[in-house]
Amino acid sequence: MAGETDPSSFSSLQKCITKHLNLKWHVDFNSHVIKGSVALTIESLEQKLSSLVLDTKDLTIHRVITNGQEAKFSLGAKHAFKGSALDITLPFEMERGQQAVVEIFYEACPEASALQWLNPEQTAGKQHPYLFSQCQAIHCRSMIPCQDTPSVKSTYYAQVSAPKELVALMSAQRDGEELDPQDKSRKIFRFRQTVPMPSYLIAVVVGALEWRQIGPRSRVWS
């Protein structure tokens, strides 16, 4: 249950629970970083909730907004494998059962433990770079500030901006794509996951991918 303690997590499991994530990512192959924002819909598990803690690892946090209001935040000292606690002070108090949206603007580092960046020469086609993630067991915190524990399960929606000659996929249903209005050399790929899942099952891949149909409702990407 979400109220239990996880020795591998800094997050406020007994104070609040994440119900949904809304991700907006820009995949930068030149600098080997993912940057953008995540909006977490949290639900208070206690009366007068005024702060919360999330898991991070090697993330640069630029700004935190809660229900449209600026929120104060600080990063704790770095732990060998748990990363750093992101302590957020809410600009208001929440009652038990009340929900709020905490939006965090951030940037991952090139050495993010969840992400593997391949140069074109490391791929079969030798033409394009490739990115894939592996969040299990506690690496999601290196690409998303979150409650990085299997005891918390949430749905998510994602918008991923990537070079238009590549394809982005996630552990979710595809929800359309379009040219990035900010940069016509890029596409925005959208994804929707309606089944609540733990953070370690969030996955992303970007590359020169193709698919083949292998059944009436199955296809393989590679």
PDB file of C-alpha atoms in Angstrom:
ATOM      1  CA  MET A   1       0.000   0.000   0.000  1.00  0.00           C
ATOM      2  CA  ALA A   2       1.085   3.600  -0.599  1.00  0.00           C
ATOM      3  CA  GLY A   3       1.140   4.295   3.143  1.00  0.00           C
ATOM      4  CA  GLU A   4       4.010   1.845   3.700  1.00  0.00           C
ATOM      5  CA  THR A   5       7.670   2.864   3.925  1.00  0.00           C
ATOM      6  CA  ASP A   6      10.043   2.057   1.044  1.00  0.00           C
ATOM      7  CA  PRO A   7      13.734   2.104   2.097  1.00  0.00           C
ATOM      8  CA  SER A   8      14.729   2.858  -1.511  1.00  0.00           C
ATOM      9  CA  SER A   9      12.568   5.976  -1.791  1.00  0.00           C
ATOM     10  CA  PHE A  10      12.690   9.469  -0.292  1.00  0.00           C
ATOM     11  CA  SER A  11       9.112  10.265  -1.333  1.00  0.00           C
ATOM     12  CA  SER A  12       6.207  11.130   0.958  1.00  0.00           C
ATOM     13  CA  LEU A  13       4.391   7.808   0.721  1.00  0.00           C
ATOM     14  CA  GLN A  14       2.399   8.317   3.909  1.00  0.00           C
ATOM     15  CA  LYS A  15       1.430  11.921   3.106  1.00  0.00           C
ATOM     16  CA  CYS A  16       0.258  11.824  -0.514  1.00  0.00           C
ATOM     17  CA  ILE A  17      -0.046   9.595  -3.567  1.00  0.00           C
ATOM     18  CA  THR A  18       0.451  10.308  -7.272  1.00  0.00           C
ATOM     19  CA  LYS A  19      -2.657   9.605  -9.369  1.00  0.00           C
ATOM     20  CA  HIS A  20      -1.520  10.831 -12.805  1.00  0.00           C
ATOM     21  CA  LEU A  21       1.543  12.162 -14.648  1.00  0.00           C
ATOM     22  CA  ASN A  22       1.471  14.557 -17.613  1.00  0.00           C
ATOM     23  CA  LEU A  23       4.846  14.585 -19.369  1.00  0.00           C
ATOM     24  CA  LYS A  24       6.130  17.113 -21.898  1.00  0.00           C
ATOM     25  CA  TRP A  25       9.570  16.155 -23.185  1.00  0.00           C
ATOM     26  CA  HIS A  26      12.106  17.515 -25.653  1.00  0.00           C
ATOM     27  CA  VAL A  27      14.585  14.805 -26.681  1.00  0.00           C
ATOM     28  CA  ASP A  28      17.954  16.391 -27.471  1.00  0.00           C
ATOM     29  CA  PHE A  29      20.359  14.009 -29.203  1.00  0.00           C
ATOM     30  CA  ASN A  30      23.080  16.664 -29.454  1.00  0.00           C
ATOM     31  CA  SER A  31      23.431  17.119 -25.703  1.00  0.00           C
ATOM     32  CA  HIS A  32      22.063  13.672 -24.744  1.00  0.00           C
ATOM     33  CA  VAL A  33      19.386  15.044 -22.438  1.00  0.00           C
ATOM     34  CA  ILE A  34      15.636  14.939 -21.990  1.00  0.00           C
ATOM     35  CA  LYS A  35      14.234  18.261 -20.823  1.00  0.00           C
ATOM     36  CA  GLY A  36      10.744  19.578 -20.241  1.00  0.00           C
ATOM     37  CA  SER A  37       8.171  19.183 -17.506  1.00  0.00           C
ATOM     38  CA  VAL A  38       6.011  16.765 -15.591  1.00  0.00           C
ATOM     39  CA  ALA A  39       2.700  17.659 -13.970  1.00  0.00           C
ATOM     40  CA  LEU A  40       1.868  15.276 -11.131  1.00  0.00           C
ATOM     41  CA  THR A  41      -1.716  15.020  -9.930  1.00  0.00           C
ATOM     42  CA  ILE A  42      -1.311  14.212  -6.247  1.00  0.00           C
ATOM     43  CA  GLU A  43      -3.925  13.275  -3.671  1.00  0.00           C
ATOM     44  CA  SER A  44      -3.455  14.124  -0.015  1.00  0.00           C
ATOM     45  CA  LEU A  45      -3.562  11.255   2.469  1.00  0.00           C
ATOM     46  CA  GLU A  46      -3.591  13.525   5.525  1.00  0.00           C
ATOM     47  CA  GLN A  47      -5.219  16.670   6.868  1.00  0.00           C
ATOM     48  CA  LYS A  48      -3.432  19.977   6.228  1.00  0.00           C
ATOM     49  CA  LEU A  49      -0.776  18.668   3.874  1.00  0.00           C
ATOM     50  CA  SER A  50       1.671  21.532   3.285  1.00  0.00           C
ATOM     51  CA  SER A  51       4.731  19.833   1.794  1.00  0.00           C
ATOM     52  CA  LEU A  52       5.812  16.729  -0.049  1.00  0.00           C
ATOM     53  CA  VAL A  53       9.000  14.954  -1.095  1.00  0.00           C
ATOM     54  CA  LEU A  54       9.735  13.329  -4.458  1.00  0.00           C
ATOM     55  CA  ASP A  55      12.583  11.154  -5.700  1.00  0.00           C
ATOM     56  CA  THR A  56      15.155  12.567  -8.125  1.00  0.00           C
ATOM     57  CA  LYS A  57      18.582  11.529  -9.327  1.00  0.00           C
ATOM     58  CA  ASP A  58      20.943  13.925 -11.128  1.00  0.00           C
ATOM     59  CA  LEU A  59      18.069  16.164 -12.275  1.00  0.00           C
ATOM     60  CA  THR A  60      18.309  19.942 -12.645  1.00  0.00           C
ATOM     61  CA  ILE A  61      15.095  21.453 -11.273  1.00  0.00           C
ATOM     62  CA  HIS A  62      14.260  24.856 -12.742  1.00  0.00           C
ATOM     63  CA  ARG A  63      10.829  25.658 -11.352  1.00  0.00           C
ATOM     64  CA  VAL A  64       7.865  24.192  -9.453  1.00  0.00           C
ATOM     65  CA  ILE A  65       4.266  25.386  -9.834  1.00  0.00           C
ATOM     66  CA  THR A  66       1.335  24.041  -7.822  1.00  0.00           C
ATOM     67  CA  ASN A  67      -2.182  24.774  -9.061  1.00  0.00           C
ATOM     68  CA  GLY A  68      -0.774  27.769 -10.934  1.00  0.00           C
ATOM     69  CA  GLN A  69       1.134  29.159  -7.946  1.00  0.00           C
ATOM     70  CA  GLU A  70       4.911  29.227  -7.511  1.00  0.00           C
ATOM     71  CA  ALA A  71       6.143  26.713  -4.954  1.00  0.00           C
ATOM     72  CA  LYS A  72       9.396  26.745  -3.001  1.00  0.00           C
ATOM     73  CA  PHE A  73      11.654  23.713  -3.407  1.00  0.00           C
ATOM     74  CA  SER A  74      15.061  22.386  -2.440  1.00  0.00           C
ATOM     75  CA  LEU A  75      17.202  19.377  -3.337  1.00  0.00           C
ATOM     76  CA  GLY A  76      18.738  17.322  -0.577  1.00  0.00           C
ATOM     77  CA  ALA A  77      22.219  15.841  -0.421  1.00  0.00           C
ATOM     78  CA  LYS A  78      22.964  13.128  -2.973  1.00  0.00           C
ATOM     79  CA  HIS A  79      22.722   9.545  -1.748  1.00  0.00           C
ATOM     80  CA  ALA A  80      24.843   6.842  -3.382  1.00  0.00           C
ATOM     81  CA  PHE A  81      21.930   5.003  -5.036  1.00  0.00           C
ATOM     82  CA  LYS A  82      18.742   6.821  -3.999  1.00  0.00           C
ATOM     83  CA  GLY A  83      19.699  10.166  -5.572  1.00  0.00           C
ATOM     84  CA  SER A  84      18.400  13.379  -3.981  1.00  0.00           C
ATOM     85  CA  ALA A  85      15.145  14.202  -2.232  1.00  0.00           C
ATOM     86  CA  LEU A  86      13.144  17.003  -3.853  1.00  0.00           C
ATOM     87  CA  ASP A  87      11.409  18.827  -1.000  1.00  0.00           C
ATOM     88  CA  ILE A  88       8.462  20.949  -2.170  1.00  0.00           C
ATOM     89  CA  THR A  89       6.633  23.428   0.056  1.00  0.00           C
ATOM     90  CA  LEU A  90       3.067  23.926  -1.143  1.00  0.00           C
ATOM     91  CA  PRO A  91       1.690  27.493  -1.271  1.00  0.00           C
ATOM     92  CA  PHE A  92      -1.467  26.218   0.469  1.00  0.00           C
ATOM     93  CA  GLU A  93      -2.694  23.412   2.713  1.00  0.00           C
ATOM     94  CA  MET A  94      -4.540  20.365   1.366  1.00  0.00           C
ATOM     95  CA  GLU A  95      -7.245  18.358   3.091  1.00  0.00           C
ATOM     96  CA  ARG A  96      -7.353  14.560   3.067  1.00  0.00           C
ATOM     97  CA  GLY A  97      -8.668  13.354  -0.306  1.00  0.00           C
ATOM     98  CA  GLN A  98      -8.053  16.712  -2.012  1.00  0.00           C
ATOM     99  CA  GLN A  99      -6.081  16.705  -5.261  1.00  0.00           C
ATOM    100  CA  ALA A 100      -3.604  19.230  -6.650  1.00  0.00           C
ATOM    101  CA  VAL A 101      -1.355  19.472  -9.722  1.00  0.00           C
ATOM    102  CA  VAL A 102       2.358  19.913  -9.047  1.00  0.00           C
ATOM    103  CA  GLU A 103       4.196  20.908 -12.244  1.00  0.00           C
ATOM    104  CA  ILE A 104       7.978  20.592 -12.282  1.00  0.00           C
ATOM    105  CA  PHE A 105      10.202  22.050 -14.998  1.00  0.00           C
ATOM    106  CA  TYR A 106      13.475  20.172 -15.163  1.00  0.00           C
ATOM    107  CA  GLU A 107      16.293  18.652 -17.192  1.00  0.00           C
ATOM    108  CA  ALA A 108      17.891  15.228 -16.964  1.00  0.00           C
ATOM    109  CA  CYS A 109      21.655  14.826 -17.211  1.00  0.00           C
ATOM    110  CA  PRO A 110      23.523  13.073 -20.055  1.00  0.00           C
ATOM    111  CA  GLU A 111      24.508  10.296 -17.638  1.00  0.00           C
ATOM    112  CA  ALA A 112      20.942   9.622 -16.445  1.00  0.00           C
ATOM    113  CA  SER A 113      20.948   6.014 -15.230  1.00  0.00           C
ATOM    114  CA  ALA A 114      17.581   5.268 -16.877  1.00  0.00           C
ATOM    115  CA  LEU A 115      18.657   6.404 -20.356  1.00  0.00           C
ATOM    116  CA  GLN A 116      20.960   4.881 -22.940  1.00  0.00           C
ATOM    117  CA  TRP A 117      22.038   7.069 -25.876  1.00  0.00           C
ATOM    118  CA  LEU A 118      23.460   5.340 -28.959  1.00  0.00           C
ATOM    119  CA  ASN A 119      25.385   7.098 -31.714  1.00  0.00           C
ATOM    120  CA  PRO A 120      24.438   6.244 -35.337  1.00  0.00           C
ATOM    121  CA  GLU A 121      27.449   3.936 -35.727  1.00  0.00           C
ATOM    122  CA  GLN A 122      26.185   1.855 -32.798  1.00  0.00           C
ATOM    123  CA  THR A 123      22.894   1.065 -34.601  1.00  0.00           C
ATOM    124  CA  ALA A 124      22.115  -1.482 -37.321  1.00  0.00           C
ATOM    125  CA  GLY A 125      21.313   1.213 -39.897  1.00  0.00           C
ATOM    126  CA  LYS A 126      24.345   3.405 -39.074  1.00  0.00           C
ATOM    127  CA  GLN A 127      22.326   6.502 -40.080  1.00  0.00           C
ATOM    128  CA  HIS A 128      20.460   7.764 -37.024  1.00  0.00           C
ATOM    129  CA  PRO A 129      20.967   7.938 -33.248  1.00  0.00           C
ATOM    130  CA  TYR A 130      18.891   5.866 -30.843  1.00  0.00           C
ATOM    131  CA  LEU A 131      17.561   6.344 -27.325  1.00  0.00           C
ATOM    132  CA  PHE A 132      15.985   3.816 -24.991  1.00  0.00           C
ATOM    133  CA  SER A 133      15.150   3.728 -21.292  1.00  0.00           C
ATOM    134  CA  GLN A 134      15.274   1.134 -18.525  1.00  0.00           C
ATOM    135  CA  CYS A 135      13.699   2.370 -15.297  1.00  0.00           C
ATOM    136  CA  GLN A 136      13.643  -0.845 -13.313  1.00  0.00           C
ATOM    137  CA  ALA A 137      14.286  -0.965 -10.450  1.00  0.00           C
ATOM    138  CA  ILE A 138      14.659   2.640  -9.172  1.00  0.00           C
ATOM    139  CA  HIS A 139      15.984   4.554 -12.198  1.00  0.00           C
ATOM    140  CA  CYS A 140      12.814   6.416 -13.208  1.00  0.00           C
ATOM    141  CA  ARG A 141      13.855   9.202 -10.800  1.00  0.00           C
ATOM    142  CA  SER A 142      16.771   9.986 -13.138  1.00  0.00           C
ATOM    143  CA  MET A 143      14.367  10.995 -15.930  1.00  0.00           C
ATOM    144  CA  ILE A 144      11.236  12.043 -13.985  1.00  0.00           C
ATOM    145  CA  PRO A 145      10.889  13.578 -10.496  1.00  0.00           C
ATOM    146  CA  CYS A 146       8.323  11.219  -9.001  1.00  0.00           C
ATOM    147  CA  GLN A 147       7.331   8.837  -6.222  1.00  0.00           C
ATOM    148  CA  ASP A 148       9.703   6.173  -7.521  1.00  0.00           C
ATOM    149  CA  THR A 149       8.345   3.121  -5.740  1.00  0.00           C
ATOM    150  CA  PRO A 150       6.244   0.130  -6.881  1.00  0.00           C
ATOM    151  CA  SER A 151       3.717   0.866  -4.126  1.00  0.00           C
ATOM    152  CA  VAL A 152       2.500   3.936  -6.061  1.00  0.00           C
ATOM    153  CA  LYS A 153       0.731   3.346  -9.372  1.00  0.00           C
ATOM    154  CA  SER A 154      -0.504   6.086 -11.687  1.00  0.00           C
ATOM    155  CA  THR A 155      -1.750   6.704 -15.206  1.00  0.00           C
ATOM    156  CA  TYR A 156       0.177   8.992 -17.548  1.00  0.00           C
ATOM    157  CA  TYR A 157      -0.047  11.116 -20.674  1.00  0.00           C
ATOM    158  CA  ALA A 158       3.029  12.169 -22.622  1.00  0.00           C
ATOM    159  CA  GLN A 159       4.057  14.500 -25.429  1.00  0.00           C
ATOM    160  CA  VAL A 160       7.516  13.785 -26.821  1.00  0.00           C
ATOM    161  CA  SER A 161       9.268  16.140 -29.247  1.00  0.00           C
ATOM    162  CA  ALA A 162      11.881  14.344 -31.360  1.00  0.00           C
ATOM    163  CA  PRO A 163      13.581  14.754 -34.775  1.00  0.00           C
ATOM    164  CA  LYS A 164      10.883  14.186 -37.412  1.00  0.00           C
ATOM    165  CA  GLU A 165      12.874  11.487 -39.234  1.00  0.00           C
ATOM    166  CA  LEU A 166      12.697   9.339 -36.092  1.00  0.00           C
ATOM    167  CA  VAL A 167       9.857   7.591 -34.256  1.00  0.00           C
ATOM    168  CA  ALA A 168       9.092   7.817 -30.537  1.00  0.00           C
ATOM    169  CA  LEU A 169       7.326   5.039 -28.644  1.00  0.00           C
ATOM    170  CA  MET A 170       6.380   4.629 -24.996  1.00  0.00           C
ATOM    171  CA  SER A 171       4.819   2.014 -22.706  1.00  0.00           C
ATOM    172  CA  ALA A 172       1.410   3.448 -23.588  1.00  0.00           C
ATOM    173  CA  GLN A 173      -1.084   3.691 -26.432  1.00  0.00           C
ATOM    174  CA  ARG A 174      -0.147   6.025 -29.264  1.00  0.00           C
ATOM    175  CA  ASP A 175      -2.390   9.099 -29.345  1.00  0.00           C
ATOM    176  CA  GLY A 176      -1.330  10.830 -32.546  1.00  0.00           C
ATOM    177  CA  GLU A 177       1.578  12.859 -33.881  1.00  0.00           C
ATOM    178  CA  GLU A 178       2.143  16.201 -35.592  1.00  0.00           C
ATOM    179  CA  LEU A 179       4.912  18.588 -36.601  1.00  0.00           C
ATOM    180  CA  ASP A 180       6.294  20.493 -33.632  1.00  0.00           C
ATOM    181  CA  PRO A 181       4.917  24.063 -33.977  1.00  0.00           C
ATOM    182  CA  GLN A 182       8.093  25.351 -32.287  1.00  0.00           C
ATOM    183  CA  ASP A 183      10.459  23.565 -34.686  1.00  0.00           C
ATOM    184  CA  LYS A 184       9.402  22.159 -38.079  1.00  0.00           C
ATOM    185  CA  SER A 185      12.394  19.788 -38.075  1.00  0.00           C
ATOM    186  CA  ARG A 186      10.777  17.899 -35.203  1.00  0.00           C
ATOM    187  CA  LYS A 187       7.582  15.950 -34.497  1.00  0.00           C
ATOM    188  CA  ILE A 188       5.501  15.706 -31.343  1.00  0.00           C
ATOM    189  CA  PHE A 189       4.412  12.160 -30.502  1.00  0.00           C
ATOM    190  CA  ARG A 190       1.560  11.708 -28.022  1.00  0.00           C
ATOM    191  CA  PHE A 191       0.871   8.750 -25.738  1.00  0.00           C
ATOM    192  CA  ARG A 192      -1.869   7.788 -23.288  1.00  0.00           C
ATOM    193  CA  GLN A 193      -1.632   5.150 -20.538  1.00  0.00           C
ATOM    194  CA  THR A 194      -4.973   4.594 -18.820  1.00  0.00           C
ATOM    195  CA  VAL A 195      -3.920   1.631 -16.677  1.00  0.00           C
ATOM    196  CA  PRO A 196      -2.260   2.708 -13.397  1.00  0.00           C
ATOM    197  CA  MET A 197       1.330   1.441 -13.328  1.00  0.00           C
ATOM    198  CA  PRO A 198       4.414   1.814 -11.127  1.00  0.00           C
ATOM    199  CA  SER A 199       7.102   4.248 -12.225  1.00  0.00           C
ATOM    200  CA  TYR A 200       9.579   1.526 -13.174  1.00  0.00           C
ATOM    201  CA  LEU A 201       7.290   0.491 -16.077  1.00  0.00           C
ATOM    202  CA  ILE A 202       7.403   3.929 -17.742  1.00  0.00           C
ATOM    203  CA  ALA A 203       9.511   3.466 -20.879  1.00  0.00           C
ATOM    204  CA  VAL A 204      10.528   5.517 -23.916  1.00  0.00           C
ATOM    205  CA  VAL A 205      12.423   4.739 -27.114  1.00  0.00           C
ATOM    206  CA  VAL A 206      13.333   7.087 -29.979  1.00  0.00           C
ATOM    207  CA  GLY A 207      14.962   5.918 -33.182  1.00  0.00           C
ATOM    208  CA  ALA A 208      14.566   4.911 -36.828  1.00  0.00           C
ATOM    209  CA  LEU A 209      11.894   2.371 -35.958  1.00  0.00           C
ATOM    210  CA  GLU A 210       9.634   0.319 -38.241  1.00  0.00           C
ATOM    211  CA  TRP A 211       6.805  -2.069 -37.445  1.00  0.00           C
ATOM    212  CA  ARG A 212       5.451  -5.329 -38.826  1.00  0.00           C
ATOM    213  CA  GLN A 213       1.977  -6.775 -38.212  1.00  0.00           C
ATOM    214  CA  ILE A 214       2.132 -10.273 -36.717  1.00  0.00           C
ATOM    215  CA  GLY A 215      -1.526 -10.774 -35.816  1.00  0.00           C
ATOM    216  CA  PRO A 216      -4.995  -9.195 -35.876  1.00  0.00           C
ATOM    217  CA  ARG A 217      -4.101  -6.896 -32.950  1.00  0.00           C
ATOM    218  CA  SER A 218      -0.328  -7.318 -32.601  1.00  0.00           C
ATOM    219  CA  ARG A 219       2.668  -5.620 -34.177  1.00  0.00           C
ATOM    220  CA  VAL A 220       6.406  -5.661 -33.523  1.00  0.00           C
ATOM    221  CA  TRP A 221       8.577  -2.544 -33.618  1.00  0.00           C
ATOM    222  CA  SER A 222      12.291  -2.609 -34.285  1.00  0.00           C
TER     223      SER A 222
END
